Amino acid sequence: MMSKQAMFAYYFPEEIFLQIFCKLPVKSLGKCMCVSKAWNSLIKNPYFISSHVSHQSKLRRTNDNNLFFVMTGRHEVEYSLHSDDQEFRKYAQLEYMPFDNHHSIVGACNGLLCLMGFQFSFDSIFILCNPVIQKSITLPKPCLSSLPYKISVGFGFDSAQNDYKLLKITKKGVLDKYVEVELYSLKRNCWKILAPPKYDLYSDDSMVYVNETVHWIAYERVNNEGSYSCKLLILGFDMRDDVFKEIMLPERLRNLPHQSEIYVIPYDELSSIAVIELGSLHAECDIWVMKKYGVVETWTKMYSLGKLGTEPMPRVLGFRKNRDLMLRAYNNLRLVSRDPESNEMDYFGIQGRRTYVCNYTESLVLLDRVIDDAMTENHANYAGNVNRSTE
């Protein structure tokens, strides 16, 4: 006699289950995996994992319950997810991290965190970690090692190949004219050396991932009749085509005054980027937004902020759904939210020497490794079912 579970599976086609599963949070999917081998197989399939990420990302952009990942630490590093509500309430405490305290987070994408640490030999160690499902992968060593003078890293996703990639740019010394570039592919699980761009690294800030492209500030030395100056711009690396692209800054930012500083952050509301200009001695801050991604003419100075009190202008970490700014104060190292129009401040009680904040989407990525094998007929049918169920 057929069991109730088998009868249930018999009467409902696979597409129905996929449609339901795509809408469930990760915690609920974990319970579904324990129901049967068939459900476990459906949920662990790479094509479902990819479709679930896509669906959850769309929900994040339209849902008020946006999540932030927060890493902070005074004595011990802590990791947590917070809802983007008025109280910035804690959504979940994350206990699993594969590194000790001596590491930094250099990127986040689709629920994956990219962590970087250094060995005693000064070689960089990179780990991809999904803290929600408690899975991680240690990457092979980069081709180019040794302690760099500057290093900038960008982590992102190539949707065409369903592949996660890590771009590493290093400069060995102050007088070096060119940088070195390496690209890691999770699908191939290896690094390759790329021809470097003609531009130098402006800083060692981590790169910003937007529209399948990682972005950073670069500069070019310009010879004006024997007098050299530095022309600033944004460089991007397209994760789909593995090519560099240039994005011009507003005229005002191409040649910064002495002791000023700029850096780039995501502007999720428009799927674009913003540039933060900190004035001399961090006394004031201008925020520029590219309102249409890739169109230089749409750069707009959105806000001009002054410091409050005697403390230097806090570092802007990102934007909230209500357009308030997420800030990290320099002196007391507190995480705060500031309304850029009224200047009202909200203090969240989160404080630490090391703070990393980013938008976050819970996912199943790494539950099953992305593979580079040719797609079998069954996988092709499965992918078709996923596509139909999520349309």
JSON list of C-alpha atoms in Angstrom, two decimals, residues 131-250:
[
{"chain": "A", "resi": 131, "resn": "PRO", "atom": "CA", "xyz": [27.18, 31.47, 8.30]},
{"chain": "A", "resi": 132, "resn": "VAL", "atom": "CA", "xyz": [23.45, 30.68, 8.15]},
{"chain": "A", "resi": 133, "resn": "ILE", "atom": "CA", "xyz": [23.89, 27.08, 6.97]},
{"chain": "A", "resi": 134, "resn": "GLN", "atom": "CA", "xyz": [27.31, 26.83, 8.71]},
{"chain": "A", "resi": 135, "resn": "LYS", "atom": "CA", "xyz": [29.34, 25.87, 5.66]},
{"chain": "A", "resi": 136, "resn": "SER", "atom": "CA", "xyz": [32.67, 27.22, 4.44]},
{"chain": "A", "resi": 137, "resn": "ILE", "atom": "CA", "xyz": [35.36, 26.58, 1.85]},
{"chain": "A", "resi": 138, "resn": "THR", "atom": "CA", "xyz": [39.04, 27.48, 2.14]},
{"chain": "A", "resi": 139, "resn": "LEU", "atom": "CA", "xyz": [40.33, 28.68, -1.22]},
{"chain": "A", "resi": 140, "resn": "PRO", "atom": "CA", "xyz": [43.62, 27.53, -2.73]},
{"chain": "A", "resi": 141, "resn": "LYS", "atom": "CA", "xyz": [46.53, 29.90, -2.31]},
{"chain": "A", "resi": 142, "resn": "PRO", "atom": "CA", "xyz": [46.74, 32.72, -4.86]},
{"chain": "A", "resi": 143, "resn": "CYS", "atom": "CA", "xyz": [49.35, 32.46, -7.60]},
{"chain": "A", "resi": 144, "resn": "LEU", "atom": "CA", "xyz": [51.06, 35.68, -6.51]},
{"chain": "A", "resi": 145, "resn": "SER", "atom": "CA", "xyz": [52.02, 35.74, -2.84]},
{"chain": "A", "resi": 146, "resn": "SER", "atom": "CA", "xyz": [54.27, 37.77, -0.48]},
{"chain": "A", "resi": 147, "resn": "LEU", "atom": "CA", "xyz": [53.30, 40.67, 1.76]},
{"chain": "A", "resi": 148, "resn": "PRO", "atom": "CA", "xyz": [51.87, 43.49, -0.39]},
{"chain": "A", "resi": 149, "resn": "TYR", "atom": "CA", "xyz": [52.15, 47.21, 0.22]},
{"chain": "A", "resi": 150, "resn": "LYS", "atom": "CA", "xyz": [48.48, 47.53, -0.74]},
{"chain": "A", "resi": 151, "resn": "ILE", "atom": "CA", "xyz": [45.77, 44.95, -1.39]},
{"chain": "A", "resi": 152, "resn": "SER", "atom": "CA", "xyz": [42.18, 45.39, -2.51]},
{"chain": "A", "resi": 153, "resn": "VAL", "atom": "CA", "xyz": [39.72, 42.53, -2.94]},
{"chain": "A", "resi": 154, "resn": "GLY", "atom": "CA", "xyz": [36.35, 42.27, -4.67]},
{"chain": "A", "resi": 155, "resn": "PHE", "atom": "CA", "xyz": [33.87, 39.41, -4.34]},
{"chain": "A", "resi": 156, "resn": "GLY", "atom": "CA", "xyz": [30.85, 38.87, -6.58]},
{"chain": "A", "resi": 157, "resn": "PHE", "atom": "CA", "xyz": [28.68, 36.64, -8.73]},
{"chain": "A", "resi": 158, "resn": "ASP", "atom": "CA", "xyz": [28.69, 35.75, -12.43]},
{"chain": "A", "resi": 159, "resn": "SER", "atom": "CA", "xyz": [25.07, 34.86, -13.23]},
{"chain": "A", "resi": 160, "resn": "ALA", "atom": "CA", "xyz": [25.89, 33.68, -16.76]},
{"chain": "A", "resi": 161, "resn": "GLN", "atom": "CA", "xyz": [28.14, 30.91, -15.44]},
{"chain": "A", "resi": 162, "resn": "ASN", "atom": "CA", "xyz": [26.49, 30.53, -12.01]},
{"chain": "A", "resi": 163, "resn": "ASP", "atom": "CA", "xyz": [29.92, 31.17, -10.56]},
{"chain": "A", "resi": 164, "resn": "TYR", "atom": "CA", "xyz": [31.31, 33.13, -7.61]},
{"chain": "A", "resi": 165, "resn": "LYS", "atom": "CA", "xyz": [34.51, 35.05, -8.26]},
{"chain": "A", "resi": 166, "resn": "LEU", "atom": "CA", "xyz": [37.14, 36.85, -6.23]},
{"chain": "A", "resi": 167, "resn": "LEU", "atom": "CA", "xyz": [39.29, 39.63, -7.70]},
{"chain": "A", "resi": 168, "resn": "LYS", "atom": "CA", "xyz": [42.57, 40.39, -5.93]},
{"chain": "A", "resi": 169, "resn": "ILE", "atom": "CA", "xyz": [44.67, 43.45, -6.79]},
{"chain": "A", "resi": 170, "resn": "THR", "atom": "CA", "xyz": [48.02, 44.01, -5.09]},
{"chain": "A", "resi": 171, "resn": "LYS", "atom": "CA", "xyz": [50.80, 46.54, -5.19]},
{"chain": "A", "resi": 172, "resn": "LYS", "atom": "CA", "xyz": [54.16, 45.36, -3.88]},
{"chain": "A", "resi": 173, "resn": "GLY", "atom": "CA", "xyz": [55.83, 48.68, -3.10]},
{"chain": "A", "resi": 174, "resn": "VAL", "atom": "CA", "xyz": [55.35, 52.44, -2.99]},
{"chain": "A", "resi": 175, "resn": "LEU", "atom": "CA", "xyz": [57.40, 52.99, -6.14]},
{"chain": "A", "resi": 176, "resn": "ASP", "atom": "CA", "xyz": [55.90, 50.18, -8.20]},
{"chain": "A", "resi": 177, "resn": "LYS", "atom": "CA", "xyz": [54.32, 51.50, -11.35]},
{"chain": "A", "resi": 178, "resn": "TYR", "atom": "CA", "xyz": [51.88, 48.65, -11.96]},
{"chain": "A", "resi": 179, "resn": "VAL", "atom": "CA", "xyz": [49.61, 46.48, -9.86]},
{"chain": "A", "resi": 180, "resn": "GLU", "atom": "CA", "xyz": [49.20, 42.70, -10.04]},
{"chain": "A", "resi": 181, "resn": "VAL", "atom": "CA", "xyz": [45.80, 41.15, -10.67]},
{"chain": "A", "resi": 182, "resn": "GLU", "atom": "CA", "xyz": [44.44, 37.65, -9.96]},
{"chain": "A", "resi": 183, "resn": "LEU", "atom": "CA", "xyz": [40.97, 36.18, -10.36]},
{"chain": "A", "resi": 184, "resn": "TYR", "atom": "CA", "xyz": [39.57, 33.18, -8.50]},
{"chain": "A", "resi": 185, "resn": "SER", "atom": "CA", "xyz": [36.65, 31.11, -9.81]},
{"chain": "A", "resi": 186, "resn": "LEU", "atom": "CA", "xyz": [34.73, 28.90, -7.36]},
{"chain": "A", "resi": 187, "resn": "LYS", "atom": "CA", "xyz": [33.41, 26.84, -10.26]},
{"chain": "A", "resi": 188, "resn": "ARG", "atom": "CA", "xyz": [36.92, 25.97, -11.39]},
{"chain": "A", "resi": 189, "resn": "ASN", "atom": "CA", "xyz": [38.42, 26.25, -7.90]},
{"chain": "A", "resi": 190, "resn": "CYS", "atom": "CA", "xyz": [41.57, 27.96, -9.15]},
{"chain": "A", "resi": 191, "resn": "TRP", "atom": "CA", "xyz": [43.23, 31.34, -9.62]},
{"chain": "A", "resi": 192, "resn": "LYS", "atom": "CA", "xyz": [44.45, 32.89, -12.84]},
{"chain": "A", "resi": 193, "resn": "ILE", "atom": "CA", "xyz": [46.66, 35.92, -13.43]},
{"chain": "A", "resi": 194, "resn": "LEU", "atom": "CA", "xyz": [45.15, 38.76, -15.45]},
{"chain": "A", "resi": 195, "resn": "ALA", "atom": "CA", "xyz": [46.77, 41.59, -17.38]},
{"chain": "A", "resi": 196, "resn": "PRO", "atom": "CA", "xyz": [46.68, 44.63, -15.06]},
{"chain": "A", "resi": 197, "resn": "PRO", "atom": "CA", "xyz": [44.93, 47.90, -15.90]},
{"chain": "A", "resi": 198, "resn": "LYS", "atom": "CA", "xyz": [47.01, 51.03, -16.39]},
{"chain": "A", "resi": 199, "resn": "TYR", "atom": "CA", "xyz": [45.71, 52.55, -13.16]},
{"chain": "A", "resi": 200, "resn": "ASP", "atom": "CA", "xyz": [47.05, 52.46, -9.61]},
{"chain": "A", "resi": 201, "resn": "LEU", "atom": "CA", "xyz": [45.24, 51.65, -6.36]},
{"chain": "A", "resi": 202, "resn": "TYR", "atom": "CA", "xyz": [43.99, 54.72, -4.50]},
{"chain": "A", "resi": 203, "resn": "SER", "atom": "CA", "xyz": [43.48, 52.85, -1.21]},
{"chain": "A", "resi": 204, "resn": "ASP", "atom": "CA", "xyz": [43.24, 49.37, 0.27]},
{"chain": "A", "resi": 205, "resn": "ASP", "atom": "CA", "xyz": [39.47, 49.57, 0.82]},
{"chain": "A", "resi": 206, "resn": "SER", "atom": "CA", "xyz": [37.54, 46.48, -0.20]},
{"chain": "A", "resi": 207, "resn": "MET", "atom": "CA", "xyz": [35.73, 46.68, -3.53]},
{"chain": "A", "resi": 208, "resn": "VAL", "atom": "CA", "xyz": [31.98, 47.23, -3.84]},
{"chain": "A", "resi": 209, "resn": "TYR", "atom": "CA", "xyz": [29.79, 44.73, -5.71]},
{"chain": "A", "resi": 210, "resn": "VAL", "atom": "CA", "xyz": [26.89, 46.17, -7.75]},
{"chain": "A", "resi": 211, "resn": "ASN", "atom": "CA", "xyz": [25.33, 44.93, -11.01]},
{"chain": "A", "resi": 212, "resn": "GLU", "atom": "CA", "xyz": [27.70, 41.94, -11.29]},
{"chain": "A", "resi": 213, "resn": "THR", "atom": "CA", "xyz": [30.64, 44.33, -11.19]},
{"chain": "A", "resi": 214, "resn": "VAL", "atom": "CA", "xyz": [33.11, 45.08, -8.40]},
{"chain": "A", "resi": 215, "resn": "HIS", "atom": "CA", "xyz": [34.14, 48.74, -8.06]},
{"chain": "A", "resi": 216, "resn": "TRP", "atom": "CA", "xyz": [37.02, 50.62, -6.46]},
{"chain": "A", "resi": 217, "resn": "ILE", "atom": "CA", "xyz": [38.75, 54.01, -6.61]},
{"chain": "A", "resi": 218, "resn": "ALA", "atom": "CA", "xyz": [41.83, 54.14, -8.84]},
{"chain": "A", "resi": 219, "resn": "TYR", "atom": "CA", "xyz": [44.06, 56.88, -10.15]},
{"chain": "A", "resi": 220, "resn": "GLU", "atom": "CA", "xyz": [46.24, 57.71, -13.11]},
{"chain": "A", "resi": 221, "resn": "ARG", "atom": "CA", "xyz": [49.40, 59.82, -13.03]},
{"chain": "A", "resi": 222, "resn": "VAL", "atom": "CA", "xyz": [49.03, 62.64, -15.55]},
{"chain": "A", "resi": 223, "resn": "ASN", "atom": "CA", "xyz": [52.00, 64.60, -16.93]},
{"chain": "A", "resi": 224, "resn": "ASN", "atom": "CA", "xyz": [51.12, 68.26, -17.44]},
{"chain": "A", "resi": 225, "resn": "GLU", "atom": "CA", "xyz": [54.22, 69.73, -19.07]},
{"chain": "A", "resi": 226, "resn": "GLY", "atom": "CA", "xyz": [56.58, 68.20, -16.54]},
{"chain": "A", "resi": 227, "resn": "SER", "atom": "CA", "xyz": [54.24, 68.63, -13.58]},
{"chain": "A", "resi": 228, "resn": "TYR", "atom": "CA", "xyz": [52.57, 65.42, -12.44]},
{"chain": "A", "resi": 229, "resn": "SER", "atom": "CA", "xyz": [49.10, 65.18, -10.97]},
{"chain": "A", "resi": 230, "resn": "CYS", "atom": "CA", "xyz": [46.74, 62.33, -10.09]},
{"chain": "A", "resi": 231, "resn": "LYS", "atom": "CA", "xyz": [43.44, 61.88, -11.89]},
{"chain": "A", "resi": 232, "resn": "LEU", "atom": "CA", "xyz": [40.91, 59.84, -9.89]},
{"chain": "A", "resi": 233, "resn": "LEU", "atom": "CA", "xyz": [38.24, 57.57, -11.34]},
{"chain": "A", "resi": 234, "resn": "ILE", "atom": "CA", "xyz": [36.21, 54.47, -10.51]},
{"chain": "A", "resi": 235, "resn": "LEU", "atom": "CA", "xyz": [37.40, 51.21, -11.98]},
{"chain": "A", "resi": 236, "resn": "GLY", "atom": "CA", "xyz": [35.01, 48.30, -12.36]},
{"chain": "A", "resi": 237, "resn": "PHE", "atom": "CA", "xyz": [35.59, 44.65, -13.13]},
{"chain": "A", "resi": 238, "resn": "ASP", "atom": "CA", "xyz": [32.69, 42.90, -14.85]},
{"chain": "A", "resi": 239, "resn": "MET", "atom": "CA", "xyz": [32.33, 39.43, -13.36]},
{"chain": "A", "resi": 240, "resn": "ARG", "atom": "CA", "xyz": [30.43, 38.12, -16.41]},
{"chain": "A", "resi": 241, "resn": "ASP", "atom": "CA", "xyz": [32.94, 39.12, -19.08]},
{"chain": "A", "resi": 242, "resn": "ASP", "atom": "CA", "xyz": [36.10, 39.36, -16.94]},
{"chain": "A", "resi": 243, "resn": "VAL", "atom": "CA", "xyz": [36.90, 42.82, -18.25]},
{"chain": "A", "resi": 244, "resn": "PHE", "atom": "CA", "xyz": [37.81, 46.14, -16.65]},
{"chain": "A", "resi": 245, "resn": "LYS", "atom": "CA", "xyz": [35.69, 49.22, -17.25]},
{"chain": "A", "resi": 246, "resn": "GLU", "atom": "CA", "xyz": [36.15, 52.88, -16.40]},
{"chain": "A", "resi": 247, "resn": "ILE", "atom": "CA", "xyz": [33.53, 55.06, -14.72]},
{"chain": "A", "resi": 248, "resn": "MET", "atom": "CA", "xyz": [34.32, 58.75, -14.61]},
{"chain": "A", "resi": 249, "resn": "LEU", "atom": "CA", "xyz": [33.78, 60.63, -11.37]},
{"chain": "A", "resi": 250, "resn": "PRO", "atom": "CA", "xyz": [32.10, 64.04, -11.12]}
]
